[in-house]
């Protein structure tokens, strides 16, 4: 029997480790947002922003009105702005400079002719109403032409006031002018209404004819006659007063039309100045104005009349010279000469009779 082997037998081999289970392949995914670092502010609170953007009146109820004061109606501010816009538009549409000049002319002449305050005020009110009606009528009738000529200086064209509002204002002023004129006396008021009718005839048709000067001559001749005839006792005006007025009217017509001759021609207006053209109109404008001053000076020859005639001639000549580059200057010179003539009449006072 063999002896046992003293060497121990090797242990049995351990089985190999099992392979880890395979995970299924991941499906492709869209890249996600980049990681946001810590401390980065989050999206704004839209509700907070909305509340911040709202005015105070939307986030809290309005404070009650003080005791004894009624709260302002919601549309009162809008109504006030609309009324202010209309008033300013009508003020611009009435041709404020000629309206003021003619009204001041008549008022000063009435005072110079010897009328007291009770006589001057009706004259001023009647002349102002008549001039307002004429100015508004002019802008209402010319609205279509002014739009075609792109006259943005006209309030109707620029939309400040409507054509209908200007037309209604002209009719209202004309209706007011009638009783105001007749309040100075039936015959006297009729003379003033003749002047207003002549101006309306110009606006409604004669403006585009060769007789466009005639309404100015009639109106400016009738205006001083109306003032003097209204003096208590009804004295006849001196011959030179309506003659000078007619000449002033013709000069004012030429100077007023000069800046717009090109635009008037383009819109179909062919009155006397448009037929003459800019150059001849500019050269002719001083002539009737200086002749008016000469007629006034001849009414009562003295040193004052000679001085006034000299100043009038120089003013008219300067207006003609500067009118080459500034078309409104001749008209302004016409207003200045008219003002000079009014000053001469006021200075003379009782010499009107």
GROMACS .gro file of C-alpha atoms in nm:
model
  353
    1UNK     CA    1   0.000   0.000   0.000
    2UNK     CA    2   0.143   0.318  -0.110
    3UNK     CA    3   0.214   0.593   0.140
    4UNK     CA    4  -0.004   0.906   0.109
    5UNK     CA    5   0.132   1.204  -0.081
    6UNK     CA    6   0.212   1.473   0.172
    7UNK     CA    7   0.160   1.758  -0.084
    8UNK     CA    8  -0.189   1.898  -0.053
    9UNK     CA    9  -0.403   1.903  -0.366
   10UNK     CA   10  -0.464   2.242  -0.530
   11UNK     CA   11  -0.801   2.395  -0.465
   12UNK     CA   12  -1.051   2.375  -0.744
   13UNK     CA   13  -1.045   2.664  -0.991
   14UNK     CA   14  -1.317   2.931  -0.932
   15UNK     CA   15  -1.548   3.003  -1.221
   16UNK     CA   16  -1.477   3.319  -1.425
   17UNK     CA   17  -1.672   3.627  -1.317
   18UNK     CA   18  -1.990   3.690  -1.508
   19UNK     CA   19  -1.986   3.978  -1.757
   20UNK     CA   20  -2.186   4.282  -1.643
   21UNK     CA   21  -2.528   4.308  -1.805
   22UNK     CA   22  -2.534   4.521  -2.120
   23UNK     CA   23  -2.762   4.830  -2.105
   24UNK     CA   24  -2.969   4.910  -2.414
   25UNK     CA   25  -2.830   5.176  -2.641
   26UNK     CA   26  -2.961   5.522  -2.552
   27UNK     CA   27  -3.184   5.686  -2.809
   28UNK     CA   28  -3.051   6.014  -2.955
   29UNK     CA   29  -3.167   6.319  -2.762
   30UNK     CA   30  -3.177   6.689  -2.849
   31UNK     CA   31  -2.921   6.894  -2.662
   32UNK     CA   32  -3.067   7.049  -2.352
   33UNK     CA   33  -3.017   7.401  -2.226
   34UNK     CA   34  -2.679   7.508  -2.112
   35UNK     CA   35  -2.629   7.489  -1.740
   36UNK     CA   36  -2.711   7.808  -1.559
   37UNK     CA   37  -2.444   7.923  -1.319
   38UNK     CA   38  -2.541   7.968  -0.963
   39UNK     CA   39  -2.644   8.321  -0.870
   40UNK     CA   40  -2.786   8.408  -1.218
   41UNK     CA   41  -3.120   8.597  -1.184
   42UNK     CA   42  -3.421   8.420  -1.321
   43UNK     CA   43  -3.676   8.555  -1.574
   44UNK     CA   44  -3.846   8.884  -1.484
   45UNK     CA   45  -4.176   8.887  -1.312
   46UNK     CA   46  -4.409   9.000  -1.592
   47UNK     CA   47  -4.687   9.076  -1.351
   48UNK     CA   48  -4.458   9.304  -1.152
   49UNK     CA   49  -4.339   9.476  -1.470
   50UNK     CA   50  -4.697   9.523  -1.587
   51UNK     CA   51  -4.793   9.679  -1.259
   52UNK     CA   52  -4.485   9.905  -1.271
   53UNK     CA   53  -4.563  10.027  -1.625
   54UNK     CA   54  -4.917  10.124  -1.537
   55UNK     CA   55  -4.978  10.484  -1.435
   56UNK     CA   56  -5.055  10.565  -1.080
   57UNK     CA   57  -5.421  10.623  -1.164
   58UNK     CA   58  -5.450  10.262  -1.290
   59UNK     CA   59  -5.285  10.103  -0.984
   60UNK     CA   60  -5.475  10.295  -0.725
   61UNK     CA   61  -5.811  10.471  -0.727
   62UNK     CA   62  -5.806  10.848  -0.786
   63UNK     CA   63  -5.816  11.068  -0.483
   64UNK     CA   64  -6.154  11.224  -0.415
   65UNK     CA   65  -6.204  11.587  -0.509
   66UNK     CA   66  -6.174  11.841  -0.228
   67UNK     CA   67  -6.500  11.924  -0.054
   68UNK     CA   68  -6.708  12.177  -0.242
   69UNK     CA   69  -6.537  12.116  -0.579
   70UNK     CA   70  -6.711  11.899  -0.838
   71UNK     CA   71  -6.488  11.634  -1.004
   72UNK     CA   72  -6.380  11.703  -1.363
   73UNK     CA   73  -6.587  11.503  -1.615
   74UNK     CA   74  -6.384  11.245  -1.810
   75UNK     CA   75  -6.421  11.425  -2.145
   76UNK     CA   76  -6.381  11.781  -2.019
   77UNK     CA   77  -6.008  11.804  -2.100
   78UNK     CA   78  -6.061  11.670  -2.451
   79UNK     CA   79  -6.351  11.910  -2.509
   80UNK     CA   80  -6.140  12.203  -2.387
   81UNK     CA   81  -5.854  12.111  -2.623
   82UNK     CA   82  -6.095  12.079  -2.915
   83UNK     CA   83  -6.252  12.416  -2.842
   84UNK     CA   84  -5.911  12.580  -2.810
   85UNK     CA   85  -5.802  12.424  -3.140
   86UNK     CA   86  -6.112  12.553  -3.318
   87UNK     CA   87  -6.079  12.904  -3.174
   88UNK     CA   88  -5.713  12.933  -3.276
   89UNK     CA   89  -5.794  12.793  -3.621
   90UNK     CA   90  -6.073  13.046  -3.675
   91UNK     CA   91  -5.847  13.326  -3.551
   92UNK     CA   92  -5.587  13.233  -3.814
   93UNK     CA   93  -5.848  13.185  -4.089
   94UNK     CA   94  -5.998  13.533  -4.049
   95UNK     CA   95  -5.687  13.700  -4.200
   96UNK     CA   96  -5.603  13.860  -3.865
   97UNK     CA   97  -5.362  14.128  -3.988
   98UNK     CA   98  -5.590  14.290  -4.250
   99UNK     CA   99  -5.889  14.247  -4.018
  100UNK     CA  100  -5.713  14.424  -3.732
  101UNK     CA  101  -5.572  14.696  -3.962
  102UNK     CA  102  -5.909  14.784  -4.118
  103UNK     CA  103  -6.086  14.778  -3.782
  104UNK     CA  104  -5.826  15.005  -3.625
  105UNK     CA  105  -5.844  15.233  -3.929
  106UNK     CA  106  -6.220  15.278  -3.892
  107UNK     CA  107  -6.203  15.317  -3.514
  108UNK     CA  108  -5.932  15.583  -3.529
  109UNK     CA  109  -6.113  15.766  -3.807
  110UNK     CA  110  -6.436  15.768  -3.606
  111UNK     CA  111  -6.255  15.923  -3.311
  112UNK     CA  112  -6.088  16.179  -3.538
  113UNK     CA  113  -6.423  16.270  -3.692
  114UNK     CA  114  -6.551  16.372  -3.350
  115UNK     CA  115  -6.756  16.070  -3.241
  116UNK     CA  116  -6.770  15.998  -2.870
  117UNK     CA  117  -6.726  15.655  -2.712
  118UNK     CA  118  -7.093  15.568  -2.764
  119UNK     CA  119  -7.045  15.634  -3.136
  120UNK     CA  120  -6.699  15.477  -3.176
  121UNK     CA  121  -6.787  15.139  -3.022
  122UNK     CA  122  -7.072  15.056  -3.267
  123UNK     CA  123  -6.848  15.153  -3.558
  124UNK     CA  124  -6.568  14.929  -3.432
  125UNK     CA  125  -6.807  14.638  -3.367
  126UNK     CA  126  -6.973  14.664  -3.709
  127UNK     CA  127  -6.643  14.689  -3.897
  128UNK     CA  128  -6.490  14.401  -3.700
  129UNK     CA  129  -6.789  14.175  -3.771
  130UNK     CA  130  -6.779  14.266  -4.140
  131UNK     CA  131  -6.407  14.199  -4.169
  132UNK     CA  132  -6.436  13.867  -3.988
  133UNK     CA  133  -6.710  13.758  -4.225
  134UNK     CA  134  -6.500  13.856  -4.528
  135UNK     CA  135  -6.186  13.682  -4.404
  136UNK     CA  136  -6.364  13.357  -4.317
  137UNK     CA  137  -6.558  13.363  -4.644
  138UNK     CA  138  -6.229  13.398  -4.832
  139UNK     CA  139  -6.074  13.092  -4.665
  140UNK     CA  140  -6.389  12.883  -4.707
  141UNK     CA  141  -6.420  12.965  -5.078
  142UNK     CA  142  -6.048  12.916  -5.144
  143UNK     CA  143  -6.016  12.590  -4.950
  144UNK     CA  144  -6.009  12.374  -5.264
  145UNK     CA  145  -5.749  12.596  -5.434
  146UNK     CA  146  -5.540  12.614  -5.118
  147UNK     CA  147  -5.534  12.233  -5.096
  148UNK     CA  148  -5.428  12.207  -5.459
  149UNK     CA  149  -5.148  12.457  -5.394
  150UNK     CA  150  -5.045  12.277  -5.071
  151UNK     CA  151  -5.094  12.593  -4.865
  152UNK     CA  152  -5.008  12.442  -4.528
  153UNK     CA  153  -5.012  12.792  -4.378
  154UNK     CA  154  -5.390  12.787  -4.418
  155UNK     CA  155  -5.562  12.639  -4.112
  156UNK     CA  156  -5.826  12.463  -4.325
  157UNK     CA  157  -5.558  12.287  -4.529
  158UNK     CA  158  -5.348  12.193  -4.226
  159UNK     CA  159  -5.655  12.049  -4.053
  160UNK     CA  160  -5.663  12.288  -3.758
  161UNK     CA  161  -6.024  12.382  -3.838
  162UNK     CA  162  -6.275  12.236  -4.082
  163UNK     CA  163  -6.402  12.408  -4.393
  164UNK     CA  164  -6.757  12.377  -4.263
  165UNK     CA  165  -6.670  12.553  -3.938
  166UNK     CA  166  -6.508  12.843  -4.128
  167UNK     CA  167  -6.810  12.873  -4.358
  168UNK     CA  168  -7.051  12.873  -4.064
  169UNK     CA  169  -6.842  13.136  -3.885
  170UNK     CA  170  -6.847  13.362  -4.193
  171UNK     CA  171  -7.226  13.343  -4.219
  172UNK     CA  172  -7.267  13.405  -3.846
  173UNK     CA  173  -7.040  13.711  -3.860
  174UNK     CA  174  -7.227  13.843  -4.162
  175UNK     CA  175  -7.560  13.799  -3.984
  176UNK     CA  176  -7.419  13.988  -3.685
  177UNK     CA  177  -7.276  14.263  -3.906
  178UNK     CA  178  -7.618  14.363  -4.042
  179UNK     CA  179  -7.780  14.478  -3.715
  180UNK     CA  180  -7.453  14.625  -3.589
  181UNK     CA  181  -7.424  14.839  -3.902
  182UNK     CA  182  -7.789  14.947  -3.900
  183UNK     CA  183  -7.754  15.042  -3.533
  184UNK     CA  184  -7.543  15.335  -3.654
  185UNK     CA  185  -7.839  15.456  -3.862
  186UNK     CA  186  -8.027  15.305  -4.155
  187UNK     CA  187  -7.861  15.509  -4.431
  188UNK     CA  188  -7.523  15.506  -4.259
  189UNK     CA  189  -7.539  15.131  -4.203
  190UNK     CA  190  -7.631  15.075  -4.567
  191UNK     CA  191  -7.305  15.242  -4.670
  192UNK     CA  192  -7.105  15.001  -4.456
  193UNK     CA  193  -7.302  14.702  -4.583
  194UNK     CA  194  -7.214  14.817  -4.935
  195UNK     CA  195  -6.847  14.791  -4.842
  196UNK     CA  196  -6.901  14.441  -4.695
  197UNK     CA  197  -7.101  14.333  -5.001
  198UNK     CA  198  -6.818  14.446  -5.228
  199UNK     CA  199  -6.571  14.236  -5.031
  200UNK     CA  200  -6.799  13.931  -5.049
  201UNK     CA  201  -6.837  13.983  -5.424
  202UNK     CA  202  -6.459  13.970  -5.448
  203UNK     CA  203  -6.444  13.641  -5.256
  204UNK     CA  204  -6.729  13.481  -5.449
  205UNK     CA  205  -6.615  13.557  -5.803
  206UNK     CA  206  -6.460  13.892  -5.889
  207UNK     CA  207  -6.127  13.778  -5.747
  208UNK     CA  208  -6.060  13.584  -6.068
  209UNK     CA  209  -6.148  13.863  -6.313
  210UNK     CA  210  -5.978  14.173  -6.450
  211UNK     CA  211  -6.208  14.376  -6.220
  212UNK     CA  212  -6.061  14.227  -5.903
  213UNK     CA  213  -5.946  14.575  -5.800
  214UNK     CA  214  -6.302  14.716  -5.804
  215UNK     CA  215  -6.432  14.560  -5.478
  216UNK     CA  216  -6.126  14.693  -5.295
  217UNK     CA  217  -6.181  15.042  -5.436
  218UNK     CA  218  -6.552  15.042  -5.348
  219UNK     CA  219  -6.499  14.895  -5.002
  220UNK     CA  220  -6.219  15.128  -4.899
  221UNK     CA  221  -6.406  15.429  -5.037
  222UNK     CA  222  -6.729  15.339  -4.856
  223UNK     CA  223  -6.562  15.265  -4.523
  224UNK     CA  224  -6.446  15.621  -4.435
  225UNK     CA  225  -6.773  15.758  -4.574
  226UNK     CA  226  -6.961  15.528  -4.334
  227UNK     CA  227  -6.755  15.654  -4.041
  228UNK     CA  228  -6.802  16.024  -4.118
  229UNK     CA  229  -7.172  15.993  -4.201
  230UNK     CA  230  -7.224  15.842  -3.857
  231UNK     CA  231  -7.115  16.162  -3.684
  232UNK     CA  232  -7.412  16.340  -3.519
  233UNK     CA  233  -7.566  16.569  -3.777
  234UNK     CA  234  -7.463  16.346  -4.068
  235UNK     CA  235  -7.208  16.575  -4.237
  236UNK     CA  236  -7.105  16.482  -4.589
  237UNK     CA  237  -6.749  16.352  -4.608
  238UNK     CA  238  -6.502  16.574  -4.798
  239UNK     CA  239  -6.435  16.469  -5.156
  240UNK     CA  240  -6.079  16.363  -5.092
  241UNK     CA  241  -6.166  16.113  -4.816
  242UNK     CA  242  -6.339  15.845  -5.031
  243UNK     CA  243  -6.093  15.910  -5.315
  244UNK     CA  244  -5.798  15.846  -5.086
  245UNK     CA  245  -5.974  15.539  -4.948
  246UNK     CA  246  -6.030  15.397  -5.297
  247UNK     CA  247  -5.663  15.445  -5.385
  248UNK     CA  248  -5.558  15.279  -5.060
  249UNK     CA  249  -5.783  14.987  -5.144
  250UNK     CA  250  -5.629  14.938  -5.488
  251UNK     CA  251  -5.280  14.950  -5.340
  252UNK     CA  252  -5.376  14.702  -5.069
  253UNK     CA  253  -5.516  14.466  -5.333
  254UNK     CA  254  -5.196  14.472  -5.536
  255UNK     CA  255  -4.974  14.421  -5.232
  256UNK     CA  256  -5.194  14.146  -5.090
  257UNK     CA  257  -5.203  13.947  -5.415
  258UNK     CA  258  -4.832  13.979  -5.494
  259UNK     CA  259  -4.699  13.688  -5.276
  260UNK     CA  260  -4.953  13.442  -5.418
  261UNK     CA  261  -4.951  13.527  -5.789
  262UNK     CA  262  -4.778  13.204  -5.895
  263UNK     CA  263  -5.001  12.984  -5.678
  264UNK     CA  264  -5.315  13.170  -5.791
  265UNK     CA  265  -5.228  13.121  -6.155
  266UNK     CA  266  -5.168  12.752  -6.098
  267UNK     CA  267  -5.515  12.712  -5.944
  268UNK     CA  268  -5.699  12.910  -6.211
  269UNK     CA  269  -5.725  13.256  -6.049
  270UNK     CA  270  -5.661  13.526  -6.307
  271UNK     CA  271  -5.739  13.856  -6.141
  272UNK     CA  272  -5.582  14.189  -6.226
  273UNK     CA  273  -5.253  14.129  -6.039
  274UNK     CA  274  -5.223  13.778  -6.184
  275UNK     CA  275  -5.264  13.921  -6.532
  276UNK     CA  276  -5.001  14.186  -6.463
  277UNK     CA  277  -4.751  13.935  -6.330
  278UNK     CA  278  -4.519  13.959  -6.026
  279UNK     CA  279  -4.277  14.216  -6.165
  280UNK     CA  280  -4.531  14.469  -6.289
  281UNK     CA  281  -4.746  14.423  -5.980
  282UNK     CA  282  -4.449  14.491  -5.752
  283UNK     CA  283  -4.362  14.806  -5.947
  284UNK     CA  284  -4.723  14.929  -5.959
  285UNK     CA  285  -4.814  14.872  -5.592
  286UNK     CA  286  -4.657  15.195  -5.454
  287UNK     CA  287  -4.833  15.419  -5.708
  288UNK     CA  288  -5.191  15.414  -5.568
  289UNK     CA  289  -5.058  15.429  -5.212
  290UNK     CA  290  -4.851  15.738  -5.275
  291UNK     CA  291  -5.139  15.896  -5.469
  292UNK     CA  292  -5.364  15.834  -5.167
  293UNK     CA  293  -5.119  16.019  -4.944
  294UNK     CA  294  -5.103  16.302  -5.197
  295UNK     CA  295  -5.483  16.331  -5.204
  296UNK     CA  296  -5.495  16.346  -4.822
  297UNK     CA  297  -5.222  16.609  -4.821
  298UNK     CA  298  -5.412  16.810  -5.083
  299UNK     CA  299  -5.723  16.808  -4.867
  300UNK     CA  300  -5.558  17.049  -4.624
  301UNK     CA  301  -5.223  17.170  -4.758
  302UNK     CA  302  -4.967  17.232  -4.485
  303UNK     CA  303  -4.624  17.117  -4.371
  304UNK     CA  304  -4.769  16.809  -4.201
  305UNK     CA  305  -4.927  16.692  -4.526
  306UNK     CA  306  -4.601  16.741  -4.716
  307UNK     CA  307  -4.405  16.548  -4.453
  308UNK     CA  308  -4.659  16.265  -4.453
  309UNK     CA  309  -4.647  16.244  -4.831
  310UNK     CA  310  -4.268  16.221  -4.824
  311UNK     CA  311  -4.265  15.943  -4.564
  312UNK     CA  312  -4.536  15.752  -4.750
  313UNK     CA  313  -4.343  15.771  -5.075
  314UNK     CA  314  -4.023  15.647  -4.911
  315UNK     CA  315  -4.206  15.362  -4.733
  316UNK     CA  316  -4.375  15.248  -5.051
  317UNK     CA  317  -4.050  15.265  -5.245
  318UNK     CA  318  -3.870  15.060  -4.980
  319UNK     CA  319  -4.145  14.800  -4.991
  320UNK     CA  320  -4.109  14.772  -5.365
  321UNK     CA  321  -3.731  14.737  -5.348
  322UNK     CA  322  -3.731  14.468  -5.078
  323UNK     CA  323  -4.023  14.292  -5.240
  324UNK     CA  324  -3.793  14.140  -5.499
  325UNK     CA  325  -3.673  13.885  -5.244
  326UNK     CA  326  -3.953  13.901  -4.985
  327UNK     CA  327  -4.296  13.899  -5.152
  328UNK     CA  328  -4.486  13.990  -4.834
  329UNK     CA  329  -4.295  14.316  -4.787
  330UNK     CA  330  -4.501  14.524  -5.035
  331UNK     CA  331  -4.821  14.429  -4.855
  332UNK     CA  332  -4.665  14.518  -4.520
  333UNK     CA  333  -4.556  14.848  -4.671
  334UNK     CA  334  -4.914  14.904  -4.787
  335UNK     CA  335  -5.038  14.851  -4.432
  336UNK     CA  336  -4.770  15.091  -4.304
  337UNK     CA  337  -4.871  15.361  -4.553
  338UNK     CA  338  -5.236  15.311  -4.461
  339UNK     CA  339  -5.142  15.349  -4.095
  340UNK     CA  340  -4.954  15.667  -4.179
  341UNK     CA  341  -5.258  15.804  -4.357
  342UNK     CA  342  -5.477  15.720  -4.057
  343UNK     CA  343  -5.231  15.903  -3.833
  344UNK     CA  344  -5.253  16.207  -4.059
  345UNK     CA  345  -5.632  16.197  -4.045
  346UNK     CA  346  -5.634  16.165  -3.665
  347UNK     CA  347  -5.394  16.456  -3.636
  348UNK     CA  348  -5.613  16.673  -3.853
  349UNK     CA  349  -5.930  16.601  -3.654
  350UNK     CA  350  -6.192  16.857  -3.746
  351UNK     CA  351  -6.025  16.919  -4.084
  352UNK     CA  352  -6.226  16.625  -4.216
  353UNK     CA  353  -6.524  16.853  -4.270
   0.00000   0.00000   0.00000
